[in-house]
Amino acid sequence: MEAERVFNFYCGDVQCRGAYSAWAPSYWKQLGVDVDYMKGLAEKDAETLKAGTVDFYSFSYYQSTTVSADPDKAKGKGNLLGGVKNPYLEASEWGWTIDPKGLRYYLETVYDRYQIPLMIVENGLGAVDVKAEDGKIHDDYRIDYMKKHIEQMAIAIEHGVDLMGYTMWGCIDLVSASTGEMKKRYGFIYVDKDNDGNGDLHRERKDSFYWYKKVIESNGEIL
């Protein structure tokens, strides 16, 4: 509960509701932080927060994170943002859990909380793409990842979520922000460049390019 509040709702409550959550002052106290907001000096600040709420909530989703009350397990390495390895889920080559249902859970949880349109601005799979004998990249694993996440989006919409848009990360290979590698590829367009700087940067379409083109053309009907 506390982990979800801190990681998912601490900033979202301010941006969407225009005020800090009731539990925020106790969290500041735990951290030893003295905030003027609590001293009666911030009435104007409170008014500013209330007037500055967002029209929609956008977020990136790649994985879910598991936490543990066991302090020894809590020290272990899990996903990108910490956490404990989830033994019930598959993971990418970089250890990021693959959890399409987690996306639906988050969509429904956030929409229930804020009741404003949502947009997924990043979602994708970092993987090592190797050319087959025919010189093409047959990235069925990326198609499968995206297909399963889009299917869960459709269920969330059936459950009443106002999902205004979705963009995958990213349309073209580039240096991974999380690891600084070209080897970790997300795009449906291949870029000829490796970790050592070899390659002429020419572009090639992967299988996922043609698949995603049909998804866009059909508005998600053809997966």
Coordinates of N, CA and C in Angstrom, one line a residue:
M1 N 0.8 -1.2 0.0 CA 0.0 0.0 0.0 C 0.9 1.3 0.0
E2 N 1.9 1.3 0.9 CA 2.7 2.5 1.0 C 3.6 2.6 -0.3
A3 N 4.1 1.5 -0.8 CA 4.9 1.5 -2.0 C 4.1 2.1 -3.2
E4 N 2.8 1.6 -3.3 CA 2.0 2.1 -4.4 C 1.7 3.6 -4.2
R5 N 1.4 4.0 -3.0 CA 1.2 5.5 -2.8 C 2.4 6.3 -3.2
V6 N 3.5 5.9 -2.8 CA 4.7 6.7 -3.0 C 5.1 6.7 -4.5
F7 N 5.1 5.5 -5.1 CA 5.6 5.4 -6.5 C 4.5 5.9 -7.5
N8 N 3.3 5.6 -7.2 CA 2.2 5.9 -8.2 C 1.3 7.1 -8.0
F9 N 1.1 7.4 -6.7 CA 0.1 8.5 -6.5 C 0.6 9.7 -5.8
Y10 N 1.8 9.7 -5.3 CA 2.4 10.9 -4.6 C 2.3 12.2 -5.5
C11 N 2.8 12.1 -6.7 CA 2.8 13.2 -7.7 C 1.4 13.3 -8.4
G12 N 0.9 12.1 -8.7 CA -0.4 12.1 -9.4 C -1.5 12.8 -8.7
D13 N -1.6 12.6 -7.4 CA -2.7 13.2 -6.6 C -2.6 14.8 -6.7
V14 N -1.4 15.3 -6.6 CA -1.2 16.7 -6.7 C -1.6 17.2 -8.1
Q15 N -1.1 16.5 -9.1 CA -1.4 17.0 -10.5 C -2.8 16.8 -10.9
C16 N -3.5 15.7 -10.5 CA -4.8 15.5 -10.9 C -5.9 16.0 -9.9
R17 N -5.6 15.9 -8.6 CA -6.6 16.4 -7.6 C -6.4 17.8 -7.2
G18 N -5.1 18.3 -7.4 CA -4.8 19.6 -7.0 C -4.5 19.8 -5.5
A19 N -4.1 18.7 -4.8 CA -3.8 18.7 -3.4 C -3.0 17.5 -3.0
Y20 N -2.2 17.6 -2.0 CA -1.5 16.4 -1.5 C -2.5 15.5 -0.8
S21 N -2.2 14.2 -0.9 CA -3.0 13.2 -0.2 C -2.9 13.4 1.3
A22 N -3.9 12.8 2.0 CA -4.0 13.0 3.5 C -2.8 12.3 4.1
W23 N -2.2 11.3 3.5 CA -1.0 10.6 4.1 C 0.3 11.3 3.8
A24 N 0.3 12.3 3.0 CA 1.6 12.9 2.6 C 2.3 13.5 3.8
P25 N 1.7 14.2 4.7 CA 2.4 14.8 5.9 C 3.1 13.8 6.7
S26 N 2.4 12.6 6.9 CA 3.1 11.6 7.7 C 4.3 11.0 7.0
Y27 N 4.2 11.0 5.7 CA 5.4 10.5 4.8 C 6.5 11.5 5.0
W28 N 6.2 12.8 4.9 CA 7.3 13.8 5.1 C 7.9 13.6 6.4
K29 N 7.1 13.4 7.5 CA 7.6 13.2 8.8 C 8.6 12.0 8.9
Q30 N 8.2 10.9 8.2 CA 9.1 9.7 8.2 C 10.5 10.1 7.6
L31 N 10.5 11.0 6.6 CA 11.7 11.3 5.9 C 12.4 12.4 6.6
G32 N 11.8 13.0 7.7 CA 12.5 14.1 8.4 C 12.5 15.4 7.6
V33 N 11.4 15.5 6.8 CA 11.3 16.7 5.9 C 10.3 17.7 6.5
D34 N 10.7 19.0 6.7 CA 9.9 20.0 7.2 C 9.3 20.8 6.0
V35 N 8.0 20.7 5.8 CA 7.4 21.4 4.6 C 6.6 22.6 5.1
D36 N 6.9 23.8 4.5 CA 6.1 25.0 4.9 C 4.6 24.8 4.6
Y37 N 4.3 23.9 3.7 CA 2.9 23.7 3.3 C 2.0 23.4 4.5
M38 N 2.7 22.8 5.6 CA 1.9 22.4 6.8 C 1.9 23.5 7.9
K39 N 2.4 24.7 7.6 CA 2.6 25.7 8.6 C 1.6 26.9 8.5
G40 N 0.6 26.7 7.7 CA -0.3 27.8 7.6 C 0.2 28.9 6.7
L41 N 1.4 28.7 6.1 CA 1.9 29.8 5.3 C 1.7 29.5 3.8
A42 N 1.0 28.4 3.5 CA 0.9 28.0 2.1 C -0.5 28.0 1.6
E43 N -1.3 28.9 2.1 CA -2.7 29.0 1.6 C -2.7 29.3 0.2
K44 N -1.9 30.3 -0.2 CA -1.8 30.7 -1.6 C -1.3 29.5 -2.5
D45 N -0.3 28.8 -1.9 CA 0.2 27.6 -2.7 C -0.8 26.6 -2.9
A46 N -1.7 26.4 -1.9 CA -2.7 25.4 -2.0 C -3.7 25.8 -3.1
E47 N -4.0 27.1 -3.2 CA -4.9 27.6 -4.2 C -4.3 27.4 -5.6
T48 N -3.0 27.6 -5.7 CA -2.3 27.4 -7.0 C -2.3 26.0 -7.4
L49 N -2.1 25.1 -6.5 CA -2.2 23.6 -6.8 C -3.6 23.3 -7.3
K50 N -4.6 23.8 -6.6 CA -6.0 23.4 -6.9 C -6.3 23.9 -8.3
A51 N -5.8 25.1 -8.7 CA -6.1 25.7 -10.0 C -5.3 25.1 -11.1
G52 N -4.3 24.3 -10.8 CA -3.4 23.9 -11.9 C -3.4 22.4 -12.2
T53 N -4.6 21.8 -12.1 CA -4.7 20.4 -12.4 C -4.7 20.1 -13.9
V54 N -4.3 18.9 -14.2 CA -4.1 18.5 -15.6 C -5.4 18.0 -16.2
D55 N -5.5 18.0 -17.5 CA -6.7 17.6 -18.2 C -6.7 16.1 -18.5
F56 N -5.5 15.5 -18.5 CA -5.4 14.1 -18.7 C -4.2 13.6 -18.0
Y57 N -4.1 12.2 -17.8 CA -3.0 11.6 -17.1 C -2.3 10.7 -18.1
S58 N -1.0 11.0 -18.3 CA -0.2 10.2 -19.2 C 0.9 9.5 -18.4
F59 N 1.3 8.3 -18.9 CA 2.3 7.6 -18.2 C 3.0 6.6 -19.1
S60 N 4.1 6.1 -18.7 CA 4.9 5.0 -19.4 C 4.7 3.7 -18.6
Y61 N 4.5 2.6 -19.4 CA 4.4 1.3 -18.7 C 5.2 0.3 -19.5
Y62 N 6.2 -0.3 -18.8 CA 7.0 -1.4 -19.4 C 6.8 -2.7 -18.6
Q63 N 6.6 -2.6 -17.3 CA 6.7 -3.7 -16.4 C 5.9 -3.4 -15.1
S64 N 5.7 -4.4 -14.3 CA 5.2 -4.3 -13.0 C 6.3 -4.5 -12.0
T65 N 6.2 -4.1 -10.8 CA 7.2 -4.3 -9.8 C 6.7 -5.0 -8.5
T66 N 7.4 -5.9 -8.0 CA 7.0 -6.6 -6.8 C 7.8 -6.1 -5.6
V67 N 7.1 -5.9 -4.5 CA 7.8 -5.5 -3.2 C 7.7 -6.6 -2.2
S68 N 8.5 -6.5 -1.1 CA 8.5 -7.5 -0.1 C 8.6 -6.8 1.3
A69 N 8.0 -7.4 2.3 CA 8.1 -6.8 3.6 C 9.4 -7.4 4.3
D70 N 10.0 -8.4 3.7 CA 11.2 -9.0 4.2 C 12.4 -8.1 3.9
P71 N 13.0 -7.5 4.9 CA 14.1 -6.6 4.6 C 15.3 -7.2 3.8
D72 N 15.5 -8.5 4.0 CA 16.6 -9.1 3.2 C 16.2 -9.2 1.8
K73 N 15.0 -9.6 1.5 CA 14.5 -9.7 0.1 C 14.4 -8.3 -0.6
A74 N 14.1 -7.3 0.3 CA 13.9 -5.9 -0.3 C 15.2 -5.4 -0.8
K75 N 16.4 -6.0 -0.3 CA 17.7 -5.5 -0.7 C 18.1 -6.1 -2.1
G76 N 17.4 -7.1 -2.5 CA 17.7 -7.8 -3.8 C 17.4 -6.9 -5.0
K77 N 18.0 -7.3 -6.1 CA 17.8 -6.5 -7.3 C 16.6 -7.1 -8.1
G78 N 15.7 -6.2 -8.5 CA 14.5 -6.7 -9.3 C 14.5 -6.0 -10.6
N79 N 13.5 -5.1 -10.8 CA 13.3 -4.4 -12.0 C 14.1 -3.1 -12.1
L80 N 13.8 -2.4 -13.1 CA 14.5 -1.1 -13.3 C 14.4 -0.2 -12.1
L81 N 13.2 -0.1 -11.5 CA 13.0 0.8 -10.4 C 13.1 0.1 -9.0
G82 N 13.9 -1.0 -9.0 CA 14.0 -1.7 -7.7 C 12.9 -2.8 -7.6
G83 N 12.7 -3.3 -6.4 CA 11.7 -4.3 -6.2 C 12.4 -5.7 -6.2
V84 N 11.5 -6.7 -6.0 CA 11.9 -8.1 -5.9 C 11.5 -8.8 -7.1
K85 N 12.3 -9.8 -7.6 CA 12.0 -10.6 -8.7 C 10.7 -11.3 -8.5
N86 N 9.9 -11.3 -9.5 CA 8.6 -12.0 -9.5 C 8.7 -13.3 -10.2
P87 N 8.7 -14.4 -9.4 CA 8.9 -15.7 -10.0 C 7.8 -16.2 -10.9
Y88 N 6.6 -15.5 -10.9 CA 5.5 -16.0 -11.7 C 5.4 -15.3 -13.0
L89 N 6.3 -14.4 -13.4 CA 6.3 -13.7 -14.6 C 7.5 -13.9 -15.4
E90 N 7.4 -13.9 -16.8 CA 8.5 -14.0 -17.6 C 9.2 -12.6 -17.6
A91 N 10.5 -12.6 -18.0 CA 11.2 -11.3 -18.0 C 11.9 -11.1 -19.3
S92 N 12.3 -9.9 -19.6 CA 13.1 -9.6 -20.8 C 14.5 -10.0 -20.6
E93 N 15.3 -9.9 -21.6 CA 16.8 -10.2 -21.5 C 17.5 -9.3 -20.5
W94 N 16.8 -8.2 -20.1 CA 17.4 -7.3 -19.2 C 16.7 -7.4 -17.8
G95 N 15.9 -8.4 -17.6 CA 15.3 -8.6 -16.3 C 14.0 -7.9 -16.0
W96 N 13.5 -7.2 -17.0 CA 12.2 -6.4 -16.8 C 11.0 -7.4 -17.0
T97 N 10.2 -7.5 -16.0 CA 9.1 -8.4 -16.0 C 8.1 -8.0 -17.1
I98 N 7.5 -9.0 -17.7 CA 6.5 -8.9 -18.8 C 5.1 -9.1 -18.2
D99 N 4.4 -8.1 -18.0 CA 3.1 -8.2 -17.3 C 2.0 -7.4 -17.9
P100 N 1.4 -7.9 -19.0 CA 0.3 -7.2 -19.7 C -0.9 -6.9 -18.7
K101 N -1.2 -7.9 -17.9 CA -2.4 -7.7 -17.0 C -2.1 -6.6 -16.0
G102 N -0.8 -6.4 -15.7 CA -0.4 -5.3 -14.8 C -0.8 -3.9 -15.4
L103 N -0.7 -3.8 -16.7 CA -1.1 -2.6 -17.4 C -2.6 -2.3 -17.2
R104 N -3.4 -3.4 -17.4 CA -4.9 -3.2 -17.2 C -5.2 -2.8 -15.7
Y105 N -4.5 -3.5 -14.8 CA -4.7 -3.1 -13.4 C -4.4 -1.7 -13.1
Y106 N -3.3 -1.2 -13.7 CA -2.9 0.2 -13.5 C -3.9 1.1 -14.1
L107 N -4.3 0.8 -15.4 CA -5.3 1.7 -16.1 C -6.6 1.8 -15.3
E108 N -7.1 0.7 -14.8 CA -8.3 0.7 -14.1 C -8.2 1.4 -12.7
T109 N -7.0 1.2 -12.0 CA -6.8 1.8 -10.7 C -6.7 3.3 -10.8
V110 N -5.9 3.8 -11.8 CA -5.7 5.2 -12.0 C -7.0 5.9 -12.4
Y111 N -7.7 5.2 -13.3 CA -8.9 5.9 -13.8 C -10.0 6.0 -12.7
D112 N -10.1 4.9 -11.9 CA -11.0 4.9 -10.8 C -10.6 6.1 -9.8
R113 N -9.4 6.3 -9.7 CA -8.9 7.3 -8.7 C -9.1 8.8 -9.2
Y114 N -8.8 9.0 -10.5 CA -8.8 10.4 -11.0 C -9.9 10.7 -11.9
Q115 N -10.5 9.8 -12.6 CA -11.7 10.0 -13.5 C -11.4 11.1 -14.6
I116 N -10.2 11.0 -15.1 CA -9.9 11.9 -16.3 C -9.3 11.0 -17.4
P117 N -9.2 11.4 -18.6 CA -8.7 10.6 -19.7 C -7.3 10.2 -19.4
L118 N -6.9 9.0 -19.9 CA -5.6 8.4 -19.7 C -4.9 8.3 -21.1
M119 N -3.5 8.3 -21.1 CA -2.8 8.1 -22.3 C -1.5 7.4 -21.9
I120 N -1.3 6.3 -22.6 CA 0.0 5.5 -22.5 C 1.0 6.1 -23.5
V121 N 2.0 6.7 -23.0 CA 3.0 7.4 -23.9 C 4.2 6.6 -24.2
E122 N 4.5 5.5 -23.4 CA 5.6 4.6 -23.7 C 5.2 3.2 -23.3
N123 N 5.5 2.3 -24.2 CA 5.3 0.8 -23.9 C 6.0 0.0 -24.9
G124 N 6.9 -0.9 -24.5 CA 7.6 -1.6 -25.5 C 8.6 -2.6 -24.9
L125 N 9.3 -3.4 -25.7 CA 10.2 -4.4 -25.3 C 11.6 -4.2 -25.8
G126 N 12.5 -4.1 -24.9 CA 13.9 -4.0 -25.2 C 14.5 -5.4 -25.4
A127 N 15.1 -5.7 -26.6 CA 15.5 -7.0 -26.9 C 16.7 -7.0 -27.9
V128 N 17.4 -8.1 -28.0 CA 18.5 -8.2 -28.9 C 17.9 -8.7 -30.2
D129 N 17.9 -7.9 -31.3 CA 17.4 -8.3 -32.5 C 18.5 -8.9 -33.4
V130 N 18.3 -10.1 -33.9 CA 19.4 -10.8 -34.7 C 18.8 -11.0 -36.1
K131 N 19.5 -10.7 -37.1 CA 19.0 -11.0 -38.5 C 19.0 -12.5 -38.8
A132 N 17.9 -12.9 -39.4 CA 17.8 -14.3 -39.8 C 18.6 -14.6 -41.1
E133 N 18.6 -15.8 -41.6 CA 19.3 -16.1 -42.8 C 18.9 -15.3 -44.0
D134 N 17.6 -14.9 -44.0 CA 17.1 -14.1 -45.1 C 17.4 -12.7 -45.0
G135 N 18.2 -12.3 -44.0 CA 18.6 -10.9 -43.8 C 17.6 -10.0 -43.1
K136 N 16.4 -10.6 -42.7 CA 15.4 -9.9 -42.1 C 15.4 -10.1 -40.6
I137 N 14.7 -9.2 -39.9 CA 14.5 -9.4 -38.4 C 13.1 -9.8 -38.1
H138 N 12.9 -11.0 -37.7 CA 11.6 -11.6 -37.4 C 11.4 -11.5 -35.9
D139 N 10.9 -10.4 -35.4 CA 10.8 -10.1 -34.0 C 9.4 -10.5 -33.5
D140 N 9.1 -11.7 -33.6 CA 7.8 -12.2 -33.1 C 7.6 -11.9 -31.6
Y141 N 8.7 -12.0 -30.9 CA 8.6 -11.7 -29.4 C 8.2 -10.3 -29.1
R142 N 8.5 -9.3 -30.0 CA 8.1 -8.0 -29.8 C 6.6 -7.8 -30.1
I143 N 6.2 -8.5 -31.2 CA 4.8 -8.5 -31.6 C 3.9 -9.1 -30.5
D144 N 4.4 -10.2 -30.0 CA 3.6 -10.9 -28.9 C 3.5 -10.0 -27.7
Y145 N 4.6 -9.3 -27.3 CA 4.5 -8.4 -26.2 C 3.5 -7.3 -26.4
M146 N 3.6 -6.6 -27.5 CA 2.7 -5.5 -27.8 C 1.2 -6.0 -28.0
K147 N 1.0 -7.1 -28.6 CA -0.3 -7.7 -28.8 C -1.0 -7.9 -27.5
K148 N -0.3 -8.6 -26.6 CA -0.9 -8.9 -25.3 C -1.2 -7.6 -24.5
H149 N -0.4 -6.6 -24.6 CA -0.6 -5.3 -23.9 C -1.8 -4.6 -24.5
I150 N -1.9 -4.6 -25.8 CA -3.1 -3.9 -26.4 C -4.4 -4.7 -26.1
E151 N -4.3 -6.0 -26.0 CA -5.5 -6.7 -25.6 C -6.0 -6.3 -24.3
Q152 N -5.1 -6.1 -23.3 CA -5.4 -5.7 -22.0 C -6.0 -4.3 -22.0
M153 N -5.5 -3.4 -22.9 CA -6.0 -2.1 -23.0 C -7.5 -2.2 -23.4
A154 N -7.8 -3.0 -24.3 CA -9.2 -3.2 -24.8 C -10.1 -3.6 -23.7
I155 N -9.6 -4.5 -22.8 CA -10.4 -5.0 -21.7 C -10.7 -3.8 -20.7
A156 N -9.6 -3.0 -20.5 CA -9.8 -1.8 -19.6 C -10.8 -0.9 -20.2
I157 N -10.8 -0.7 -21.5 CA -11.8 0.2 -22.1 C -13.2 -0.3 -21.9
E158 N -13.4 -1.7 -22.1 CA -14.7 -2.3 -21.8 C -15.1 -2.1 -20.4
H159 N -14.2 -2.0 -19.5 CA -14.5 -1.8 -18.1 C -14.7 -0.3 -17.7
G160 N -14.7 0.5 -18.7 CA -15.1 1.9 -18.5 C -13.9 2.9 -18.5
V161 N -12.7 2.5 -18.7 CA -11.6 3.4 -18.7 C -11.6 4.3 -20.0
D162 N -11.4 5.6 -19.8 CA -11.3 6.5 -20.9 C -9.9 6.6 -21.4
L163 N -9.4 5.7 -22.3 CA -8.1 5.6 -22.8 C -8.0 6.4 -24.1
M164 N -7.4 7.6 -24.0 CA -7.5 8.5 -25.2 C -6.4 8.2 -26.2
G165 N -5.3 7.5 -25.9 CA -4.3 7.2 -26.8 C -3.2 6.3 -26.3
Y166 N -2.4 5.8 -27.3 CA -1.3 4.9 -27.0 C -0.2 5.1 -28.0
T167 N 1.0 5.2 -27.5 CA 2.2 5.2 -28.4 C 3.2 4.3 -27.8
M168 N 3.8 3.4 -28.7 CA 4.8 2.5 -28.2 C 6.2 3.2 -28.3
W169 N 7.1 2.6 -27.5 CA 8.5 3.1 -27.5 C 9.3 2.0 -28.1
G170 N 10.1 2.4 -29.0 CA 9.9 3.6 -29.8 C 9.9 3.1 -31.3
C171 N 9.5 3.9 -32.2 CA 9.4 3.5 -33.6 C 10.7 3.1 -34.3
I172 N 11.8 3.7 -33.8 CA 13.1 3.4 -34.4 C 14.1 3.1 -33.4
D173 N 15.1 2.2 -33.7 CA 16.1 1.9 -32.7 C 17.0 3.1 -32.4
L174 N 17.4 3.2 -31.2 CA 18.2 4.3 -30.7 C 19.0 3.8 -29.5
V175 N 19.9 4.6 -29.0 CA 20.7 4.2 -27.8 C 19.7 4.1 -26.6
S176 N 19.7 3.0 -25.9 CA 18.8 2.8 -24.8 C 19.2 3.8 -23.6
A177 N 18.2 4.5 -23.2 CA 18.4 5.4 -22.1 C 18.8 4.7 -20.8
S178 N 18.3 3.5 -20.6 CA 18.5 2.8 -19.3 C 19.9 2.2 -19.2
T179 N 20.4 1.8 -20.4 CA 21.7 1.0 -20.3 C 22.8 1.6 -21.2
G180 N 22.4 2.6 -22.1 CA 23.4 3.2 -22.9 C 23.9 2.3 -24.1
E181 N 23.0 1.4 -24.5 CA 23.4 0.4 -25.5 C 22.6 0.5 -26.8
M182 N 23.2 0.3 -27.9 CA 22.4 0.0 -29.1 C 21.9 -1.4 -29.2
K183 N 22.6 -2.3 -28.5 CA 22.2 -3.7 -28.5 C 20.8 -3.9 -28.0
K184 N 20.4 -3.1 -27.0 CA 19.0 -3.2 -26.5 C 18.1 -2.4 -27.4
R185 N 17.4 -3.1 -28.2 CA 16.5 -2.4 -29.3 C 15.1 -2.5 -28.9
Y186 N 14.4 -1.3 -29.2 CA 12.9 -1.3 -29.0 C 12.1 -1.1 -30.2
G187 N 12.8 -0.5 -31.3 CA 12.0 -0.1 -32.4 C 11.5 -1.2 -33.3
F188 N 10.5 -0.8 -34.2 CA 10.1 -1.7 -35.3 C 10.8 -1.3 -36.5
I189 N 11.7 -0.4 -36.5 CA 12.6 0.0 -37.6 C 14.1 -0.2 -37.1
Y190 N 14.8 -1.1 -37.8 CA 16.2 -1.4 -37.4 C 17.1 -0.3 -37.9
V191 N 18.1 0.0 -37.0 CA 19.1 1.0 -37.4 C 20.5 0.2 -37.4
D192 N 21.2 0.3 -38.4 CA 22.5 -0.4 -38.6 C 23.6 0.3 -37.8
K193 N 23.7 0.0 -36.5 CA 24.7 0.5 -35.7 C 24.8 -0.4 -34.4
D194 N 26.0 -0.7 -34.0 CA 26.2 -1.6 -32.8 C 26.8 -0.8 -31.7
N195 N 27.0 -1.5 -30.6 CA 27.6 -0.9 -29.4 C 28.9 -0.2 -29.6
D196 N 29.7 -0.8 -30.5 CA 31.1 -0.2 -30.8 C 31.1 0.9 -31.8
G197 N 29.9 1.2 -32.3 CA 29.8 2.3 -33.3 C 29.9 1.9 -34.7
N198 N 30.0 0.5 -34.9 CA 30.1 0.0 -36.3 C 28.7 0.1 -37.0
G199 N 28.7 0.3 -38.3 CA 27.4 0.4 -39.0 C 27.2 1.7 -39.7
D200 N 26.4 1.7 -40.7 CA 26.2 3.0 -41.5 C 24.9 3.7 -41.3
L201 N 24.2 3.2 -40.2 CA 22.9 3.9 -39.8 C 21.8 3.7 -40.8
H202 N 21.9 2.8 -41.8 CA 20.8 2.6 -42.7 C 19.6 1.9 -41.9
R203 N 18.4 2.1 -42.4 CA 17.2 1.7 -41.8 C 16.6 0.5 -42.5
E204 N 16.0 -0.5 -41.7 CA 15.3 -1.6 -42.3 C 14.1 -1.9 -41.4
R205 N 13.0 -2.2 -42.1 CA 11.8 -2.5 -41.3 C 11.8 -4.0 -40.8
K206 N 11.4 -4.1 -39.6 CA 11.3 -5.4 -38.9 C 9.9 -6.0 -39.2
D207 N 9.6 -7.2 -38.8 CA 8.3 -7.8 -38.9 C 7.3 -7.0 -38.1
S208 N 7.7 -6.5 -37.0 CA 6.8 -5.7 -36.1 C 6.3 -4.4 -36.8
F209 N 7.1 -3.9 -37.7 CA 6.7 -2.7 -38.5 C 5.4 -3.0 -39.2
Y210 N 5.4 -4.1 -40.0 CA 4.2 -4.4 -40.8 C 3.0 -4.8 -40.0
W211 N 3.3 -5.5 -38.9 CA 2.2 -5.8 -37.9 C 1.6 -4.6 -37.3
Y212 N 2.4 -3.7 -36.8 CA 1.9 -2.5 -36.2 C 1.2 -1.6 -37.1
K213 N 1.6 -1.6 -38.4 CA 0.9 -0.8 -39.4 C -0.5 -1.2 -39.5
K214 N -0.8 -2.5 -39.5 CA -2.1 -3.1 -39.6 C -2.9 -2.7 -38.3
V215 N -2.2 -2.7 -37.2 CA -2.9 -2.4 -35.9 C -3.4 -0.9 -36.0
I216 N -2.6 0.0 -36.5 CA -3.0 1.4 -36.6 C -4.1 1.5 -37.6
E217 N -4.0 0.9 -38.7 CA -5.0 1.0 -39.8 C -6.4 0.5 -39.3
S218 N -6.4 -0.5 -38.5 CA -7.6 -1.1 -38.0 C -8.1 -0.6 -36.6
N219 N -7.3 0.4 -36.1 CA -7.6 1.0 -34.8 C -7.6 -0.1 -33.7
G220 N -6.7 -1.0 -33.9 CA -6.6 -2.1 -32.9 C -7.5 -3.3 -33.1
E221 N -8.2 -3.3 -34.1 CA -9.1 -4.4 -34.4 C -8.4 -5.7 -34.9
I222 N -7.3 -5.4 -35.7 CA -6.5 -6.5 -36.2 C -5.2 -6.6 -35.4
L223 N -5.1 -7.7 -34.6 CA -3.9 -7.9 -33.8 C -3.2 -9.2 -34.2

